[in-house]
XYZ file of C-alpha atoms in Angstrom:
682
model
C 72.023 72.093 -40.998
C 72.465 69.351 -43.574
C 72.407 66.684 -40.846
C 69.166 68.111 -39.440
C 67.471 67.982 -42.879
C 68.514 64.352 -43.374
C 67.179 63.357 -39.937
C 63.885 65.077 -40.647
C 63.582 63.270 -43.994
C 64.109 59.804 -42.438
C 61.643 60.588 -39.658
C 58.921 61.514 -42.115
C 59.729 58.447 -44.232
C 59.442 56.011 -41.285
C 56.209 57.603 -40.118
C 54.620 57.236 -43.542
C 55.809 53.639 -43.846
C 54.298 52.676 -40.429
C 51.032 54.398 -41.301
C 50.809 52.516 -44.610
C 51.400 49.175 -42.873
C 48.741 49.893 -40.274
C 46.297 50.841 -43.037
C 46.850 47.572 -44.913
C 46.958 45.320 -41.835
C 44.039 42.848 -41.641
C 41.682 43.435 -38.746
C 41.838 40.857 -35.938
C 39.050 38.316 -35.805
C 36.915 38.592 -32.700
C 37.423 35.844 -30.115
C 34.764 33.178 -30.203
C 34.618 32.729 -26.467
C 33.654 34.963 -23.606
C 35.537 36.488 -20.736
C 35.473 35.004 -17.242
C 32.814 37.473 -16.135
C 30.354 36.067 -18.718
C 30.404 32.488 -17.425
C 26.902 31.532 -16.201
C 26.659 30.142 -12.682
C 24.632 27.033 -11.816
C 23.502 25.574 -8.493
C 24.685 22.295 -7.013
C 21.365 20.554 -7.643
C 21.162 21.418 -11.355
C 21.042 18.275 -13.521
C 22.486 18.205 -17.024
C 19.181 17.034 -18.461
C 17.475 20.236 -17.324
C 19.805 22.368 -19.481
C 18.928 22.448 -23.183
C 22.298 23.698 -24.467
C 24.277 20.790 -26.005
C 27.617 22.268 -24.905
C 28.284 24.964 -22.348
C 30.736 26.352 -19.817
C 29.407 27.033 -16.332
C 30.687 27.936 -12.882
C 29.888 25.689 -9.924
C 29.557 27.165 -6.430
C 31.381 25.833 -3.357
C 29.838 23.001 -1.332
C 28.518 20.673 -4.041
C 30.255 17.570 -2.653
C 27.206 16.182 -0.899
C 25.378 12.843 -1.126
C 22.077 14.621 -1.769
C 23.418 15.751 -5.162
C 23.345 12.348 -6.826
C 25.709 11.249 -9.561
C 25.189 8.278 -11.919
C 28.125 6.844 -13.830
C 31.908 7.144 -14.091
C 33.708 9.367 -16.645
C 30.490 9.467 -18.658
C 27.448 10.440 -16.613
C 23.666 10.046 -17.008
C 22.025 13.425 -17.586
C 19.966 12.882 -14.426
C 23.171 13.562 -12.446
C 24.141 16.749 -10.638
C 26.495 18.551 -13.038
C 28.727 20.032 -10.334
C 29.015 16.899 -8.190
C 29.837 14.900 -11.347
C 32.633 17.406 -12.015
C 33.966 16.804 -8.484
C 33.695 13.028 -8.965
C 35.695 13.280 -12.207
C 38.384 15.446 -10.545
C 37.823 18.538 -12.721
C 37.034 20.701 -9.679
C 36.945 20.188 -5.935
C 34.454 21.229 -3.277
C 35.497 24.880 -3.616
C 33.799 25.026 -7.023
C 35.071 26.398 -10.319
C 34.575 26.518 -14.081
C 33.681 23.382 -16.046
C 32.971 22.490 -19.670
C 29.950 20.205 -20.239
C 29.261 18.320 -23.477
C 26.035 16.356 -24.055
C 26.367 12.939 -25.724
C 24.067 10.018 -26.484
C 22.529 7.835 -23.793
C 24.142 4.576 -22.669
C 22.782 1.152 -21.837
C 24.700 1.014 -18.531
C 26.447 3.432 -16.167
C 29.032 2.137 -13.692
C 29.084 3.558 -10.177
C 32.364 4.253 -8.389
C 33.971 6.126 -5.491
C 36.264 8.929 -6.652
C 37.504 12.212 -5.171
C 35.248 11.882 -2.146
C 32.079 11.306 -4.209
C 30.309 7.991 -4.609
C 28.484 7.708 -7.924
C 25.700 5.189 -8.439
C 25.164 2.595 -11.118
C 22.234 2.885 -13.507
C 20.989 0.259 -16.033
C 20.222 2.784 -18.795
C 19.382 6.423 -19.520
C 18.447 8.351 -22.626
C 21.164 11.066 -22.486
C 24.718 11.401 -21.154
C 27.286 14.130 -20.618
C 31.035 14.580 -20.286
C 32.783 17.019 -17.967
C 36.177 18.605 -18.632
C 38.261 21.623 -17.647
C 36.357 24.881 -18.110
C 38.323 26.171 -21.098
C 36.554 27.012 -24.366
C 37.287 24.863 -27.386
C 38.612 26.645 -30.444
C 35.912 27.781 -32.835
C 33.012 27.157 -30.430
C 30.759 29.949 -29.195
C 29.460 29.417 -25.671
C 26.297 30.974 -24.227
C 26.495 33.547 -21.446
C 22.973 32.506 -20.367
C 21.865 28.888 -20.152
C 18.523 27.721 -21.502
C 16.541 25.431 -19.235
C 13.921 22.880 -20.255
C 11.152 24.828 -18.540
C 11.324 27.614 -21.137
C 8.158 28.209 -23.167
C 7.702 26.970 -26.686
C 6.753 28.968 -29.780
C 3.546 28.216 -31.617
C 3.400 27.676 -35.361
C 0.444 28.915 -37.363
C -1.010 26.429 -39.793
C -4.203 25.612 -41.576
C -5.917 22.284 -41.002
C -5.928 19.786 -43.794
C -9.375 18.444 -44.641
C -9.683 14.659 -44.666
C -11.393 12.933 -47.544
C -14.747 11.422 -46.720
C -16.990 8.904 -48.366
C -20.513 9.937 -49.499
C -21.927 9.035 -46.065
C -19.459 11.226 -44.224
C -17.458 8.239 -42.980
C -13.675 8.419 -42.591
C -11.532 6.206 -44.819
C -10.648 2.761 -43.535
C -7.286 1.637 -42.157
C -4.642 1.103 -44.810
C -1.504 1.515 -42.688
C -0.385 1.756 -39.078
C -1.075 5.495 -39.065
C -4.349 5.568 -40.987
C -7.511 7.115 -39.556
C -9.897 5.249 -37.266
C -13.646 5.671 -37.601
C -13.658 6.679 -33.948
C -11.759 9.887 -34.775
C -14.394 11.325 -37.126
C -15.315 14.021 -34.632
C -11.713 15.216 -34.321
C -11.366 15.426 -38.105
C -14.477 17.573 -38.498
C -13.432 19.838 -35.634
C -10.103 20.381 -37.373
C -11.923 21.281 -40.581
C -13.774 24.105 -38.842
C -10.838 25.179 -36.701
C -9.986 28.883 -36.917
C -7.441 29.402 -34.142
C -3.690 28.763 -34.589
C -2.602 25.175 -33.993
C 0.059 24.790 -31.271
C 3.052 22.653 -32.190
C 5.988 21.193 -30.251
C 8.742 23.528 -29.087
C 11.217 21.914 -31.434
C 9.581 23.519 -34.471
C 10.545 27.009 -35.628
C 7.987 29.809 -35.650
C 6.577 31.189 -38.880
C 3.896 33.726 -39.659
C 2.919 32.314 -43.048
C -0.041 29.916 -42.943
C 0.901 26.614 -44.540
C -0.938 23.329 -45.035
C -0.747 20.909 -42.140
C 1.985 18.295 -42.494
C 1.766 14.745 -41.247
C 4.556 14.864 -38.702
C 4.069 13.011 -35.461
C 4.428 14.574 -32.032
C 6.494 12.097 -29.988
C 4.287 12.656 -26.953
C 1.131 11.498 -28.731
C -0.031 8.820 -31.094
C -2.882 10.696 -32.739
C -3.034 9.632 -36.404
C -2.935 12.395 -38.994
C -5.521 12.790 -41.772
C -5.053 10.404 -44.656
C -5.985 10.701 -48.317
C -6.534 6.986 -48.813
C -9.634 6.232 -50.921
C -12.644 5.882 -48.692
C -14.163 2.521 -47.903
C -17.117 1.528 -45.819
C -16.573 0.436 -42.200
C -19.203 -1.620 -40.437
C -20.694 -0.853 -37.069
C -19.048 -3.907 -35.524
C -15.567 -2.730 -36.528
C -16.101 0.742 -35.153
C -17.682 -0.341 -31.907
C -15.858 -1.792 -28.920
C -16.372 -5.495 -29.586
C -15.711 -8.041 -26.899
C -15.192 -11.669 -27.928
C -18.479 -13.431 -28.494
C -20.659 -10.657 -27.108
C -21.332 -6.975 -27.711
C -23.016 -5.194 -24.830
C -25.324 -2.363 -25.855
C -25.556 -0.177 -22.776
C -27.515 2.818 -23.913
C -30.599 2.526 -26.094
C -31.289 5.984 -27.415
C -28.455 8.293 -28.284
C -25.813 5.610 -27.893
C -27.624 3.237 -30.248
C -26.781 5.542 -33.156
C -23.879 4.407 -35.327
C -20.666 5.602 -33.582
C -19.401 7.481 -36.625
C -22.637 9.468 -36.942
C -22.665 10.079 -33.187
C -19.254 11.720 -33.458
C -20.511 13.869 -36.354
C -23.349 15.137 -34.160
C -20.895 15.842 -31.335
C -18.624 17.668 -33.736
C -21.431 19.830 -35.098
C -22.141 21.135 -31.583
C -18.553 21.822 -30.640
C -15.714 22.843 -32.939
C -13.130 23.523 -30.215
C -9.677 22.171 -31.014
C -7.886 19.625 -28.901
C -6.011 21.170 -25.980
C -2.389 21.939 -26.697
C 0.198 19.772 -24.966
C 2.706 22.530 -24.355
C 2.275 24.876 -21.388
C 0.602 28.205 -21.935
C 0.519 31.351 -19.784
C -1.889 30.874 -16.905
C -3.828 33.505 -15.063
C -2.848 31.930 -11.773
C -0.297 29.280 -10.849
C -1.320 27.477 -7.680
C 1.160 26.019 -5.207
C -1.306 23.172 -4.695
C -1.640 20.628 -1.923
C 1.946 20.277 -0.703
C 1.033 17.134 1.266
C 0.338 15.353 -2.022
C 3.388 15.830 -4.252
C 2.797 13.203 -6.941
C 2.946 13.176 -10.749
C -0.355 11.707 -11.972
C -1.480 10.312 -15.296
C -5.122 9.354 -15.738
C -5.994 6.865 -18.484
C -9.579 7.640 -19.427
C -11.693 5.116 -21.312
C -12.770 6.537 -24.676
C -14.087 3.266 -26.127
C -17.454 3.039 -27.856
C -18.985 0.714 -25.238
C -18.974 3.465 -22.640
C -21.515 5.545 -24.554
C -21.943 9.320 -24.642
C -23.657 9.749 -21.301
C -21.195 7.637 -19.338
C -18.286 9.373 -21.044
C -19.663 12.649 -19.668
C -19.923 11.073 -16.198
C -16.280 10.006 -16.504
C -15.228 13.558 -17.392
C -17.165 14.916 -14.426
C -15.431 12.356 -12.196
C -11.968 13.360 -13.424
C -12.797 17.036 -12.942
C -13.904 16.377 -9.368
C -10.713 14.405 -8.697
C -8.620 17.304 -10.019
C -10.488 19.685 -7.717
C -10.079 17.412 -4.691
C -6.365 16.856 -5.357
C -5.494 20.545 -5.253
C -3.311 20.748 -8.367
C -0.273 23.019 -8.098
C 3.424 23.418 -8.776
C 4.409 22.330 -5.249
C 1.690 19.670 -4.986
C 0.172 17.143 -7.398
C 0.472 17.584 -11.163
C -1.944 15.862 -13.507
C -2.120 14.797 -17.138
C -4.709 12.774 -19.079
C -4.354 10.135 -21.771
C -7.455 8.891 -23.576
C -7.346 5.369 -24.926
C -9.448 3.451 -27.421
C -7.823 1.569 -30.281
C -4.721 3.702 -29.637
C -3.771 6.043 -26.784
C -3.206 9.780 -27.179
C -2.194 12.492 -24.737
C -4.914 15.063 -24.051
C -2.534 17.152 -21.916
C 0.640 16.439 -19.955
C 1.942 17.310 -16.487
C 3.153 20.800 -17.310
C 0.242 21.947 -19.461
C -1.836 23.211 -16.512
C -0.819 24.290 -13.013
C -4.152 24.588 -11.198
C -7.361 22.601 -10.784
C -9.616 25.148 -12.506
C -7.690 25.056 -15.793
C -7.604 21.256 -15.727
C -11.366 21.039 -15.191
C -11.964 23.379 -18.114
C -9.636 21.280 -20.303
C -11.417 18.052 -19.317
C -14.764 19.532 -20.362
C -13.426 20.015 -23.906
C -12.220 16.413 -24.364
C -14.070 14.558 -27.136
C -14.584 10.797 -27.141
C -12.179 8.839 -29.381
C -14.124 5.612 -29.688
C -12.698 2.211 -30.559
C -11.797 -0.749 -28.355
C -10.478 -0.743 -24.766
C -6.767 -1.416 -25.362
C -5.540 -0.783 -21.823
C -2.296 -2.741 -22.222
C -1.363 -0.613 -25.209
C -2.122 2.523 -23.205
C 0.054 1.398 -20.281
C 2.959 0.740 -22.642
C 2.500 4.222 -24.089
C 2.551 5.805 -20.621
C 5.677 3.900 -19.642
C 7.617 5.001 -22.731
C 6.248 8.463 -23.447
C 4.499 10.198 -20.571
C 6.770 10.488 -17.513
C 9.570 12.419 -19.222
C 11.317 15.628 -18.179
C 9.996 17.291 -21.327
C 6.427 16.523 -20.209
C 6.907 17.983 -16.726
C 8.044 14.890 -14.804
C 9.755 16.137 -11.631
C 11.880 13.097 -10.772
C 11.512 13.457 -6.997
C 7.723 12.957 -7.049
C 6.233 9.440 -7.282
C 4.827 8.540 -10.701
C 1.215 7.362 -10.486
C -1.113 6.036 -13.203
C -4.850 5.720 -12.549
C -6.621 3.550 -15.145
C -10.381 3.974 -15.527
C -11.900 0.913 -17.243
C -15.410 0.310 -18.470
C -16.004 -3.397 -17.863
C -12.784 -5.075 -18.969
C -9.854 -4.464 -21.353
C -9.819 -5.833 -24.904
C -6.091 -6.659 -24.778
C -3.557 -8.166 -22.356
C -2.405 -5.902 -19.491
C -0.122 -8.088 -17.344
C 3.156 -7.654 -19.249
C 2.667 -3.944 -19.936
C 1.831 -3.375 -16.255
C 4.897 -5.263 -15.064
C 7.222 -3.236 -17.278
C 5.602 -0.009 -16.094
C 6.005 -1.004 -12.435
C 9.645 -1.903 -13.021
C 10.124 1.608 -14.384
C 8.895 3.009 -11.086
C 5.243 3.671 -11.898
C 2.533 3.028 -9.291
C -0.594 1.664 -10.985
C -4.168 2.080 -9.719
C -7.257 0.611 -11.415
C -10.788 1.997 -11.164
C -13.064 -0.587 -12.790
C -16.693 0.292 -13.464
C -19.501 -2.205 -14.090
C -17.477 -5.408 -13.957
C -18.387 -8.376 -16.127
C -21.582 -10.175 -15.152
C -21.496 -13.916 -14.565
C -22.632 -14.691 -18.108
C -20.047 -12.268 -19.538
C -16.939 -13.588 -17.761
C -16.292 -16.111 -20.520
C -15.627 -13.167 -22.851
C -12.966 -11.520 -20.671
C -9.618 -11.890 -22.421
C -7.505 -11.852 -19.237
C -9.270 -13.098 -16.072
C -8.234 -11.307 -12.844
C -6.593 -8.606 -14.955
C -6.658 -6.116 -12.073
C -4.718 -8.389 -9.715
C -2.126 -8.951 -12.447
C -1.807 -5.248 -13.203
C -1.694 -3.376 -9.896
C 1.229 -3.020 -7.530
C 0.002 -5.472 -4.917
C -3.162 -7.513 -4.541
C -4.156 -6.133 -1.122
C -6.972 -3.967 -2.452
C -5.148 -0.669 -1.929
C -4.444 -0.148 -5.624
C -7.844 -1.146 -7.014
C -11.366 0.226 -6.676
C -14.401 -1.450 -8.198
C -17.499 0.676 -8.800
C -20.808 -1.121 -9.561
C -22.218 1.670 -11.727
C -21.058 4.783 -13.567
C -23.765 6.660 -11.701
C -22.038 5.956 -8.360
C -18.554 6.875 -9.586
C -18.663 10.194 -7.716
C -18.592 8.294 -4.422
C -14.990 7.138 -4.899
C -13.458 10.581 -5.542
C -12.264 11.093 -1.968
C -11.107 7.473 -1.371
C -9.065 7.589 -4.586
C -7.502 10.971 -3.759
C -6.594 9.741 -0.275
C -4.815 6.713 -1.707
C -2.818 8.414 -4.456
C -1.696 11.074 -1.950
C -0.534 8.489 0.612
C 3.103 8.696 -0.463
C 4.222 6.428 2.386
C 2.198 3.611 0.856
C 3.358 4.521 -2.648
C 7.006 4.237 -1.579
C 6.571 0.539 -0.907
C 4.412 -0.362 -3.846
C 5.399 -3.266 -6.041
C 7.562 -0.864 -8.024
C 10.400 -1.386 -5.557
C 9.628 -4.968 -4.596
C 9.888 -6.708 -7.933
C 13.104 -5.440 -9.502
C 16.083 -6.538 -7.398
C 18.555 -9.346 -6.837
C 18.884 -9.558 -3.034
C 21.847 -11.421 -1.592
C 21.932 -12.171 2.142
C 25.405 -12.586 3.663
C 24.909 -14.328 7.014
C 27.424 -14.593 9.855
C 27.547 -18.230 11.005
C 30.418 -17.819 13.477
C 30.622 -19.570 16.860
C 29.625 -16.431 18.797
C 26.168 -16.448 17.191
C 24.976 -19.782 18.567
C 22.309 -22.157 17.284
C 19.292 -20.397 18.804
C 20.316 -16.934 17.636
C 21.135 -18.287 14.179
C 17.537 -19.466 13.828
C 16.437 -15.943 14.817
C 18.652 -14.518 12.067
C 17.090 -16.891 9.531
C 13.622 -15.760 10.616
C 14.736 -12.144 10.072
C 15.952 -13.063 6.567
C 12.649 -14.816 5.837
C 10.575 -11.867 7.076
C 12.406 -9.543 4.688
C 12.209 -11.955 1.756
C 8.471 -12.546 1.999
C 7.772 -8.831 1.483
C 9.179 -8.995 -2.055
C 7.521 -10.307 -5.203
C 9.711 -13.291 -6.064
C 9.911 -14.944 -9.475
C 12.313 -15.425 -12.386
C 11.334 -12.033 -13.800
C 10.753 -10.164 -10.522
C 12.911 -10.096 -7.384
C 15.344 -13.002 -6.915
C 16.975 -14.055 -3.632
C 20.315 -15.714 -2.877
C 22.203 -16.460 0.348
C 25.792 -16.947 1.558
C 26.847 -18.135 5.027
C 30.358 -17.460 6.298
C 32.770 -18.165 9.142
C 36.499 -18.317 8.261
C 35.204 -19.873 5.077
C 32.212 -19.200 2.856
C 29.361 -21.348 1.601
C 26.828 -20.581 -1.126
C 23.517 -21.676 0.371
C 21.579 -20.952 -2.825
C 22.049 -18.737 -5.888
C 19.690 -16.208 -7.476
C 18.509 -18.636 -10.150
C 17.949 -21.578 -7.774
C 14.379 -20.790 -6.692
C 11.667 -18.908 -8.580
C 8.781 -18.825 -6.093
C 8.404 -17.192 -2.704
C 7.434 -20.500 -1.092
C 10.600 -22.215 -2.349
C 12.823 -19.362 -1.183
C 11.299 -19.353 2.310
C 11.699 -23.136 2.545
C 15.355 -22.885 1.449
C 16.049 -20.241 4.118
C 14.504 -22.477 6.744
C 16.773 -25.391 5.709
C 20.060 -23.477 6.116
C 22.146 -25.289 8.753
C 24.296 -23.486 11.305
C 28.002 -23.736 10.466
C 30.015 -22.298 13.414
C 33.596 -21.008 13.215
C 35.517 -17.705 12.964
C 34.497 -14.359 11.431
C 36.046 -13.298 8.106
C 33.528 -10.733 6.916
C 35.783 -9.147 4.280
C 36.339 -12.480 2.550
C 32.588 -13.142 2.698
C 31.830 -9.867 0.886
C 34.315 -10.764 -1.864
C 32.806 -14.242 -2.129
C 29.254 -12.854 -2.414
C 30.408 -10.435 -5.126
C 31.883 -13.291 -7.149
C 29.317 -16.032 -6.539
C 26.125 -13.988 -6.380
C 26.287 -10.462 -7.739
C 28.562 -11.138 -10.697
C 25.695 -13.293 -12.017
C 23.005 -10.708 -11.392
C 20.795 -9.653 -14.333
C 21.664 -6.306 -15.950
C 18.214 -4.836 -15.307
C 18.188 -5.767 -11.608
C 19.232 -3.647 -8.654
C 21.916 -5.513 -6.703
C 21.212 -5.389 -2.959
C 23.446 -7.021 -0.327
C 22.130 -7.409 3.226
C 24.887 -8.496 5.613
C 24.166 -9.597 9.196
C 27.031 -10.005 11.692
C 27.517 -10.060 15.472
C 31.222 -9.265 15.845
C 34.394 -7.655 14.541
C 35.926 -9.261 11.482
C 39.320 -10.953 11.558
C 40.116 -9.433 8.150
C 39.699 -6.057 6.465
C 36.188 -5.197 5.261
C 36.721 -1.764 3.686
C 38.498 -2.838 0.476
C 36.058 -5.677 -0.420
C 33.116 -3.401 0.416
C 34.463 -0.584 -1.738
C 34.941 -2.994 -4.636
C 31.349 -4.198 -4.261
C 30.129 -0.590 -4.264
C 32.108 0.092 -7.445
C 30.326 -2.811 -9.096
C 26.935 -1.320 -8.318
C 26.063 -3.331 -5.199
C 23.881 -1.432 -2.714
C 25.032 -2.707 0.679
C 23.061 -2.753 3.933
C 24.807 -3.835 7.141
C 23.019 -5.054 10.283
C 25.127 -5.423 13.397
C 24.157 -7.291 16.550
C 25.685 -7.220 20.055
C 29.471 -7.033 19.549
C 29.512 -5.874 15.938
C 31.985 -3.032 15.275
C 30.257 0.251 14.256
C 33.228 1.383 12.131
C 33.073 -1.840 10.111
C 29.310 -1.577 9.693
C 29.747 1.921 8.222
C 32.568 0.763 5.929
C 30.370 -2.056 4.597
C 27.265 0.103 4.075
C 26.565 2.235 1.022
C 26.542 6.002 1.550
C 24.796 7.585 3.339
C 25.648 5.222 6.216
C 22.729 6.187 8.443
C 20.273 4.901 5.825
C 22.158 1.677 5.102
C 23.550 0.621 8.496
C 21.624 -0.623 11.558
C 22.581 -1.854 15.017
C 20.620 -3.850 17.611
C 21.771 -4.861 21.064
C 20.406 -8.406 20.889
C 19.194 -10.877 18.256
C 15.601 -10.879 19.515
C 15.281 -7.224 18.456
C 16.141 -7.842 14.815
C 12.465 -8.012 13.861
C 12.075 -4.310 14.690
C 14.162 -3.362 11.662
C 12.326 -5.394 9.009
C 9.948 -2.588 8.044
C 12.614 0.104 8.338
C 14.974 -1.805 6.074
C 12.314 -2.378 3.405
C 11.213 1.254 3.686
C 14.779 2.434 3.041
C 15.200 0.048 0.106
C 12.012 1.381 -1.457
C 12.755 5.029 -0.719
C 16.110 4.691 -2.455
C 14.458 2.956 -5.404
C 11.926 5.748 -5.838
C 14.675 8.370 -5.816
C 16.241 6.736 -8.875
C 15.539 8.358 -12.260
C 12.701 7.071 -14.417
C 13.423 6.455 -18.052
């Protein structure tokens, strides 16, 4: 009995002690990562740049190891790359898929291509954003999303009240006092803002608020519209406000256009107080698929200078509206944005703002004239740096096209800005209206500016219209040209940005006559490119058992000199060591290539090599050389494939005899240009 009482006492004591400990025990902190079932899944074609989240864990499906899912870089990848195929390239997962951790980092000035884990990544000169891939395990203290946010998500508007600009007693805007001060040509916009009653849309990066606050002078990166200034007002003369051309000012419209530009904009503002169209997309009543035979991303540069006058500005708007209707705007067809230029360019709306022709036509009707000069070069630079971005609706796979509408002639230089835009992959068209008369040509700043600006001087990329009143006649011809994607593929955008090295088999089996045929083939390819110190450069190597540098990339800077040098190459004769020739070309040619040039090797051979070609070819590929192989007669197909860049069928060709080489000139150039246009635009 005593023993039972003692046992009962200890049992009660232990129970109470355990209960007290449990009561005082600190609760466990919740885990800051999710279970396996919460990991979001992504498709093979999803690029890192399309996902907004700076760090995330995702699950890749099987089957992503495919050349169509392009990867740029090694270890650190450009955000234009396929996330899942980059993970395979880095060895984090294989083709069966799996979980990965992705971290966004800053952009790099160069990305090195390589072949790793069955995936060949490509080289890229530069890109604005990068990412790292690692094993799909959460890092301590980091919360990961169970749903990924993509860049196509809609932005939130911010309510604000417009800030009234100060005016002088005559109603004129204050004069320029800094780089961001108001122009007299923007008087109409300022007055419309003063009477604005609807909420002002702002970029998606700003947080939403419901409290009206004064407008701040922050700058939207997609525009260059100056904000109102409170600088003391000064008087601006008519000559400063008008579009002045050196030595001569053409007055085109007597009547309404003869009124001082600033007062003209006041009159326009009094009749229409509608605010400028928002740049961010808004819900549409209908989203059209569009003309699927015309998948291009279009930017129109409309002339808002004072010389055009009010009536002609309306004709220009009608023209752009008719073009939009004829194009058949839609998500699976052409997309269209408009930039108006004067002293400075500004985006009226971008590619993703509207998804059908009707909405675009309505938006065009509301555009108000900016005024100022005709700074086309400045506008082209703006387009190149700011317009064709993912955030603005650029689709990557669609050609980028700019159509410049010019009244008379530009008031700044366009050649350099055009060249840089073309090198970024932009196809440039010019529509010039009312060209300079004979007695006006002395006032044109840059003679033959159209020929210097467009892709090629064959007339395809330029249309001259004698009068604004006949502009409607070129709607269909212009639409036909911008939709001809086969012609766009081989615009100057892909013909002026490479270092091309020819590696020519000079072995005994070729023979003197056939060697001359090979040289003609090399010349026919070379003459299709725009050759200069700053455009495409050409070099050549001939090989047998040994190798000889016929001429380097920096030897000749004109097309005529290059073609003459090709013609002077003498036939060598000897054995066939193709592998050694590839290594020699890598060292003597491509190691000296410019960083901003695409390195293209075109190798022509007629037989099997005495040495190994796969290792030298793989090393060249790792160093960013895009290799094309052309085999004749007894060339070995397995060696041609080993030499060529993936995919082999687009980079390797075979002909049964030398006389048939000419048949592949156009096909080779077409493939070079198609590959160029598939590269990301930055």
